Amino acid sequence: MRFSEHWKSDLDFDFYVQTLNNESFIERRWLKDIVDKQLKDANGILLTANMGYGKSSIISNIVCADRSSVWYELSKQILAYHFCRYDMDMSVSAGTFIRNLASAIVKLYPEMGNAILADDVASDFLYGTRFYKDPISCFEMSILNPLKYHWTTQKFIILIDALDECDTPDSFNLNDVKQYVRKTSQLTEPQISTLTKAANGNFLHVKLYLQYCKKTDTFDFRNVPNSLAQLYQLNFKRILKDSENLFFDFLPVFVVLCTIQNPIDKDQLIEVSQLDGNSKRRKLESLLEMN
C-alpha cells in the first residue's frame, strides 16, 4: 500500500441500513429469483415501485444478509452500497458516491485500492474538490482508469437506493427528466424547462409536483417549490386545508409517521396512533383517501 492511512468515506450508512433491516419483517423471497435471472442477462437492474413499497428495506435485507438469508450469495458480491436521502444533502451528491465507492474498494480489496491510491491523477480528484464539479470525469479518472485491468477476474455489485432522489443537474440527466415529463404530461416546452430547472434534475421532485398539480387542478410553474420539503408542505396544507384543529387532532398520527422506517397500512396507523372516537377515525380515513 502506497499510503499508510486508511482512505476515509464521507458518509457511513452502516447504522442506517442495520436499523432498516432490524425493522423489516418480510424478506421478499420471491424477488430473489427475478433478480438472479435479470443479472444473468444484464449488467444491472433498476427496481421501481411507488413510495412506501419497501424498496429500502429490500436493499437492507441484501446488505445485511446472513447465511440463513436467501440473499446471502448475492450479498457476498457487494462492493459498496449507497443511500440517496433527500434529508441529507451530501448523500444525494454524485461526488460523495464516488468517494464512498473508492473508500469501499480501498477497504475491502487492498490490491485494487492500491491501484487507485498510487495513481496521481486519481488522488488529485479524490482529495480535491473537482469530484463535486465534474463527477463523470472523476469517476472515469479515479476509478475506471486505475482499475481497468482489475475487473476481469471477479464480478461486483454496487447497490444504490432511492436513485430518483439523487441531485444530478448535469445535461444528460436534465434531458432524461424532460423526456419523462413529455411522456407523462401535456406541458409546453417552456413549462418543462422551468419545472426541470426548479427541481434541479431531481426525478422525484418533478414527479411529485406533477401529482400535486393534478390533484389541485392548478399548474403554476412560476412558483415551483425549490425543495422536496416545500413540496411536502404544500401537500400538507392541501390535505388539512389550513385547519389548525385538524393538525392537533391528528398530531399522534404525524408522530407515528415521522418515527416509522417501514410501510404501514391505514388500519395499523390508526391502531398505533390510538385515535379516540369514531369521528376522528372517519375523518382520518377521508384525509388519507385525499392523499
Tab-separated table of C-alpha atoms in Angstrom:
chain	number	residue	atom	x	y	z
A	1	MET	CA	0.000	0.000	0.000
A	2	ARG	CA	1.437	3.333	-1.003
A	3	PHE	CA	-0.240	5.230	1.813
A	4	SER	CA	-0.435	4.003	5.379
A	5	GLU	CA	-3.585	5.962	6.255
A	6	HIS	CA	-6.999	4.463	5.568
A	7	TRP	CA	-8.821	6.451	2.938
A	8	LYS	CA	-11.998	7.634	4.624
A	9	SER	CA	-15.509	7.825	3.181
A	10	ASP	CA	-17.692	10.885	3.589
A	11	LEU	CA	-20.759	9.021	4.864
A	12	ASP	CA	-21.282	5.801	6.801
A	13	PHE	CA	-24.638	4.121	6.173
A	14	ASP	CA	-23.965	1.047	8.335
A	15	PHE	CA	-26.162	2.111	11.259
A	16	TYR	CA	-28.953	3.295	8.959
A	17	VAL	CA	-29.047	0.110	6.907
A	18	GLN	CA	-28.852	-2.095	10.020
A	19	THR	CA	-31.806	-0.246	11.545
A	20	LEU	CA	-33.837	-0.736	8.373
A	21	ASN	CA	-33.023	-4.434	8.330
A	22	ASN	CA	-33.910	-4.915	12.006
A	23	GLU	CA	-37.335	-3.365	11.411
A	24	SER	CA	-38.016	-5.360	8.258
A	25	PHE	CA	-40.208	-8.400	8.864
A	26	ILE	CA	-40.696	-9.603	5.272
A	27	GLU	CA	-37.703	-10.672	3.189
A	28	ARG	CA	-39.446	-10.597	-0.235
A	29	ARG	CA	-38.055	-14.021	-1.104
A	30	TRP	CA	-39.997	-14.139	-4.379
A	31	LEU	CA	-37.881	-11.259	-5.711
A	32	LYS	CA	-34.620	-13.171	-5.402
A	33	ASP	CA	-35.218	-15.468	-8.400
A	34	ILE	CA	-36.197	-12.477	-10.532
A	35	VAL	CA	-33.013	-10.624	-9.587
A	36	ASP	CA	-30.842	-13.673	-10.295
A	37	LYS	CA	-32.412	-14.143	-13.719
A	38	GLN	CA	-32.010	-10.488	-14.666
A	39	LEU	CA	-28.363	-10.404	-13.591
A	40	LYS	CA	-27.581	-13.289	-15.933
A	41	ASP	CA	-28.766	-11.266	-18.925
A	42	ALA	CA	-27.786	-7.716	-17.951
A	43	ASN	CA	-25.140	-5.705	-16.146
A	44	GLY	CA	-27.649	-4.036	-13.850
A	45	ILE	CA	-31.205	-3.914	-12.525
A	46	LEU	CA	-33.475	-0.942	-11.858
A	47	LEU	CA	-36.131	-1.731	-9.245
A	48	THR	CA	-39.061	0.697	-9.367
A	49	ALA	CA	-42.145	0.904	-7.152
A	50	ASN	CA	-44.352	3.507	-5.523
A	51	MET	CA	-43.347	5.237	-2.297
A	52	GLY	CA	-43.860	3.034	0.747
A	53	TYR	CA	-43.450	-0.261	-1.109
A	54	GLY	CA	-40.346	-1.198	0.848
A	55	LYS	CA	-37.523	-0.769	-1.656
A	56	SER	CA	-35.114	0.489	1.015
A	57	SER	CA	-35.961	-2.490	3.202
A	58	ILE	CA	-35.137	-4.846	0.339
A	59	ILE	CA	-31.748	-3.160	-0.070
A	60	SER	CA	-31.106	-3.505	3.668
A	61	ASN	CA	-32.030	-7.218	3.542
A	62	ILE	CA	-29.442	-7.785	0.816
A	63	VAL	CA	-26.697	-5.795	2.540
A	64	CYS	CA	-27.261	-7.412	5.948
A	65	ALA	CA	-27.938	-10.952	4.714
A	66	ASP	CA	-26.540	-13.773	6.847
A	67	ARG	CA	-26.148	-17.447	5.929
A	68	SER	CA	-29.832	-18.156	6.572
A	69	SER	CA	-30.986	-15.461	4.134
A	70	VAL	CA	-31.919	-16.096	0.505
A	71	TRP	CA	-29.838	-13.005	-0.328
A	72	TYR	CA	-26.608	-14.356	1.206
A	73	GLU	CA	-24.840	-15.376	-2.028
A	74	LEU	CA	-25.744	-12.058	-3.619
A	75	SER	CA	-24.536	-10.098	-0.599
A	76	LYS	CA	-21.062	-11.648	-0.896
A	77	GLN	CA	-20.675	-9.896	-4.253
A	78	ILE	CA	-21.452	-6.416	-2.902
A	79	LEU	CA	-18.613	-3.984	-3.413
A	80	ALA	CA	-20.389	-0.929	-1.996
A	81	TYR	CA	-23.847	0.429	-1.224
A	82	HIS	CA	-25.172	3.967	-1.102
A	83	PHE	CA	-28.415	5.553	0.096
A	84	CYS	CA	-29.664	8.757	-1.546
A	85	ARG	CA	-31.681	10.550	1.144
A	86	TYR	CA	-33.447	13.833	0.409
A	87	ASP	CA	-32.858	14.965	4.008
A	88	MET	CA	-29.062	14.538	3.702
A	89	ASP	CA	-27.535	16.898	1.148
A	90	MET	CA	-24.245	15.008	0.985
A	91	SER	CA	-25.952	11.698	0.240
A	92	VAL	CA	-27.558	12.946	-2.996
A	93	SER	CA	-24.250	14.190	-4.401
A	94	ALA	CA	-22.621	12.155	-7.162
A	95	GLY	CA	-19.224	13.237	-5.842
A	96	THR	CA	-19.947	11.770	-2.416
A	97	PHE	CA	-20.997	8.486	-4.014
A	98	ILE	CA	-17.717	8.292	-5.940
A	99	ARG	CA	-15.619	8.943	-2.824
A	100	ASN	CA	-17.568	6.310	-0.882
A	101	LEU	CA	-17.105	3.798	-3.698
A	102	ALA	CA	-13.354	4.444	-3.724
A	103	SER	CA	-13.300	4.061	0.057
A	104	ALA	CA	-15.041	0.678	-0.156
A	105	ILE	CA	-12.552	-0.557	-2.747
A	106	VAL	CA	-9.570	0.559	-0.649
A	107	LYS	CA	-11.015	-1.061	2.467
A	108	LEU	CA	-12.226	-4.376	1.019
A	109	TYR	CA	-9.776	-5.037	-1.818
A	110	PRO	CA	-6.306	-3.674	-0.941
A	111	GLU	CA	-4.708	-4.635	-4.257
A	112	MET	CA	-7.352	-2.748	-6.215
A	113	GLY	CA	-7.299	0.066	-3.681
A	114	ASN	CA	-3.563	0.462	-4.102
A	115	ALA	CA	-4.070	0.901	-7.847
A	116	ILE	CA	-6.298	3.889	-7.057
A	117	LEU	CA	-4.108	5.409	-4.356
A	118	ALA	CA	-0.950	5.002	-6.441
A	119	ASP	CA	-2.489	6.884	-9.354
A	120	ASP	CA	-1.593	10.587	-9.080
A	121	VAL	CA	-4.492	11.722	-11.265
A	122	ALA	CA	-6.988	9.669	-9.241
A	123	SER	CA	-5.628	11.081	-5.983
A	124	ASP	CA	-5.878	14.639	-7.297
A	125	PHE	CA	-9.568	14.103	-7.989
A	126	LEU	CA	-10.418	12.237	-4.787
A	127	TYR	CA	-8.517	14.517	-2.406
A	128	GLY	CA	-9.579	17.713	-4.163
A	129	THR	CA	-12.910	19.365	-4.931
A	130	ARG	CA	-13.235	18.565	-8.622
A	131	PHE	CA	-15.284	15.435	-7.961
A	132	TYR	CA	-18.195	17.696	-6.948
A	133	LYS	CA	-17.855	19.916	-10.022
A	134	ASP	CA	-17.301	17.171	-12.595
A	135	PRO	CA	-18.357	13.783	-11.154
A	136	ILE	CA	-18.392	11.990	-14.518
A	137	SER	CA	-14.741	12.786	-15.213
A	138	CYS	CA	-13.897	11.995	-11.600
A	139	PHE	CA	-15.479	8.542	-11.845
A	140	GLU	CA	-13.561	7.813	-15.025
A	141	MET	CA	-10.201	9.137	-13.819
A	142	SER	CA	-10.269	7.937	-10.212
A	143	ILE	CA	-11.936	4.516	-10.534
A	144	LEU	CA	-12.421	3.248	-14.085
A	145	ASN	CA	-8.977	4.075	-15.450
A	146	PRO	CA	-6.880	2.831	-12.483
A	147	LEU	CA	-8.906	-0.394	-12.297
A	148	LYS	CA	-9.330	-1.172	-15.997
A	149	TYR	CA	-7.179	-4.311	-15.676
A	150	HIS	CA	-8.657	-5.441	-12.346
A	151	TRP	CA	-12.324	-6.031	-13.268
A	152	THR	CA	-11.808	-9.145	-15.390
A	153	THR	CA	-11.498	-11.820	-12.705
A	154	GLN	CA	-14.436	-11.046	-10.418
A	155	LYS	CA	-17.943	-9.634	-10.624
A	156	PHE	CA	-19.047	-6.982	-8.149
A	157	ILE	CA	-22.411	-5.497	-7.229
A	158	ILE	CA	-22.986	-1.849	-6.327
A	159	LEU	CA	-26.321	-1.068	-4.640
A	160	ILE	CA	-27.843	2.417	-4.819
A	161	ASP	CA	-31.102	3.148	-3.008
A	162	ALA	CA	-33.519	5.952	-3.978
A	163	LEU	CA	-31.665	6.898	-7.148
A	164	ASP	CA	-34.532	9.211	-8.143
A	165	GLU	CA	-33.667	11.422	-5.159
A	166	CYS	CA	-30.125	11.935	-6.392
A	167	ASP	CA	-29.190	15.535	-7.118
A	168	THR	CA	-27.884	15.346	-10.701
A	169	PRO	CA	-28.135	18.645	-12.571
A	170	ASP	CA	-25.863	17.598	-15.457
A	171	SER	CA	-27.186	17.978	-19.008
A	172	PHE	CA	-27.695	14.237	-19.617
A	173	ASN	CA	-29.891	13.834	-16.550
A	174	LEU	CA	-31.833	17.043	-17.243
A	175	ASN	CA	-32.645	15.752	-20.716
A	176	ASP	CA	-33.851	12.458	-19.209
A	177	VAL	CA	-36.134	14.344	-16.822
A	178	LYS	CA	-37.515	16.460	-19.662
A	179	GLN	CA	-38.207	13.332	-21.683
A	180	TYR	CA	-40.065	11.824	-18.714
A	181	VAL	CA	-42.247	14.956	-18.379
A	182	ARG	CA	-43.046	14.943	-22.108
A	183	LYS	CA	-44.263	11.353	-21.887
A	184	THR	CA	-46.331	11.810	-18.718
A	185	SER	CA	-47.889	15.257	-19.198
A	186	GLN	CA	-49.132	17.795	-21.727
A	187	LEU	CA	-46.819	20.603	-20.661
A	188	THR	CA	-45.303	23.057	-23.101
A	189	GLU	CA	-41.546	23.153	-23.634
A	190	PRO	CA	-41.129	26.403	-21.631
A	191	GLN	CA	-43.081	24.831	-18.732
A	192	ILE	CA	-40.963	21.682	-18.921
A	193	SER	CA	-37.757	23.720	-18.800
A	194	THR	CA	-38.999	25.781	-15.847
A	195	LEU	CA	-40.053	22.703	-13.865
A	196	THR	CA	-36.853	20.782	-14.604
A	197	LYS	CA	-34.677	23.723	-13.622
A	198	ALA	CA	-36.590	24.330	-10.371
A	199	ALA	CA	-36.303	20.640	-9.444
A	200	ASN	CA	-32.573	20.689	-10.241
A	201	GLY	CA	-32.907	17.493	-12.243
A	202	ASN	CA	-34.495	15.516	-9.401
A	203	PHE	CA	-36.903	12.902	-10.784
A	204	LEU	CA	-38.806	12.514	-7.514
A	205	HIS	CA	-39.278	16.282	-7.194
A	206	VAL	CA	-40.683	16.535	-10.719
A	207	LYS	CA	-42.951	13.513	-10.312
A	208	LEU	CA	-44.441	14.674	-7.002
A	209	TYR	CA	-45.040	18.225	-8.214
A	210	LEU	CA	-46.894	16.956	-11.287
A	211	GLN	CA	-49.051	14.818	-8.986
A	212	TYR	CA	-49.694	17.844	-6.788
A	213	CYS	CA	-50.749	19.943	-9.794
A	214	LYS	CA	-53.175	17.273	-10.993
A	215	LYS	CA	-54.775	16.909	-7.561
A	216	THR	CA	-55.185	20.662	-7.093
A	217	ASP	CA	-56.008	21.311	-10.758
A	218	THR	CA	-53.516	24.192	-10.751
A	219	PHE	CA	-50.459	24.231	-12.968
A	220	ASP	CA	-48.478	27.194	-11.686
A	221	PHE	CA	-44.921	26.935	-12.958
A	222	ARG	CA	-43.960	30.431	-11.877
A	223	ASN	CA	-43.753	29.316	-8.244
A	224	VAL	CA	-42.435	25.770	-8.347
A	225	PRO	CA	-41.158	24.776	-4.861
A	226	ASN	CA	-37.377	24.518	-4.988
A	227	SER	CA	-37.099	21.685	-2.467
A	228	LEU	CA	-38.895	18.469	-1.555
A	229	ALA	CA	-39.526	19.870	1.923
A	230	GLN	CA	-41.504	22.780	0.468
A	231	LEU	CA	-43.383	20.408	-1.799
A	232	TYR	CA	-44.365	18.186	1.132
A	233	GLN	CA	-45.514	21.299	2.982
A	234	LEU	CA	-47.783	22.249	0.065
A	235	ASN	CA	-49.373	18.801	0.134
A	236	PHE	CA	-49.738	19.027	3.895
A	237	LYS	CA	-51.654	22.294	3.577
A	238	ARG	CA	-53.720	20.914	0.710
A	239	ILE	CA	-54.889	17.940	2.736
A	240	LEU	CA	-55.525	19.778	6.010
A	241	LYS	CA	-56.927	22.890	4.316
A	242	ASP	CA	-55.044	25.117	6.779
A	243	SER	CA	-57.145	23.808	9.672
A	244	GLU	CA	-55.202	24.203	12.911
A	245	ASN	CA	-57.665	21.994	14.782
A	246	LEU	CA	-57.107	19.108	12.386
A	247	PHE	CA	-53.375	19.351	12.881
A	248	PHE	CA	-53.637	18.972	16.652
A	249	ASP	CA	-56.355	16.307	16.385
A	250	PHE	CA	-54.059	14.126	14.305
A	251	LEU	CA	-50.766	15.016	15.954
A	252	PRO	CA	-50.332	11.399	17.213
A	253	VAL	CA	-50.608	10.236	13.596
A	254	PHE	CA	-47.849	12.598	12.482
A	255	VAL	CA	-45.642	11.403	15.336
A	256	VAL	CA	-46.054	7.793	14.182
A	257	LEU	CA	-45.386	8.666	10.532
A	258	CYS	CA	-42.213	10.535	11.449
A	259	THR	CA	-40.975	7.614	13.542
A	260	ILE	CA	-41.591	4.504	11.466
A	261	GLN	CA	-38.995	3.217	8.980
A	262	ASN	CA	-41.184	0.698	7.142
A	263	PRO	CA	-44.515	0.930	5.287
A	264	ILE	CA	-47.656	0.828	7.407
A	265	ASP	CA	-51.245	0.360	6.251
A	266	LYS	CA	-54.204	2.511	7.231
A	267	ASP	CA	-55.595	0.180	9.906
A	268	GLN	CA	-52.193	-0.214	11.571
A	269	LEU	CA	-51.674	3.551	11.519
A	270	ILE	CA	-54.986	4.165	13.266
A	271	GLU	CA	-54.290	1.454	15.848
A	272	VAL	CA	-50.755	2.595	16.680
A	273	SER	CA	-51.800	6.256	16.826
A	274	GLN	CA	-54.505	5.349	19.375
A	275	LEU	CA	-57.034	7.818	17.998
A	276	ASP	CA	-60.026	8.155	20.266
A	277	GLY	CA	-63.509	8.414	18.814
A	278	ASN	CA	-65.065	7.087	15.616
A	279	SER	CA	-65.457	10.575	14.149
A	280	LYS	CA	-61.705	11.171	14.220
A	281	ARG	CA	-61.067	7.823	12.602
A	282	ARG	CA	-63.562	8.510	9.816
A	283	LYS	CA	-62.026	11.938	9.244
A	284	LEU	CA	-58.537	10.444	9.083
A	285	GLU	CA	-59.684	7.820	6.578
A	286	SER	CA	-61.153	10.604	4.466
A	287	LEU	CA	-57.899	12.573	4.578
A	288	LEU	CA	-55.856	9.510	3.647
A	289	GLU	CA	-58.062	8.930	0.613
A	290	MET	CA	-57.477	12.551	-0.470
A	291	ASN	CA	-53.736	11.960	-0.445
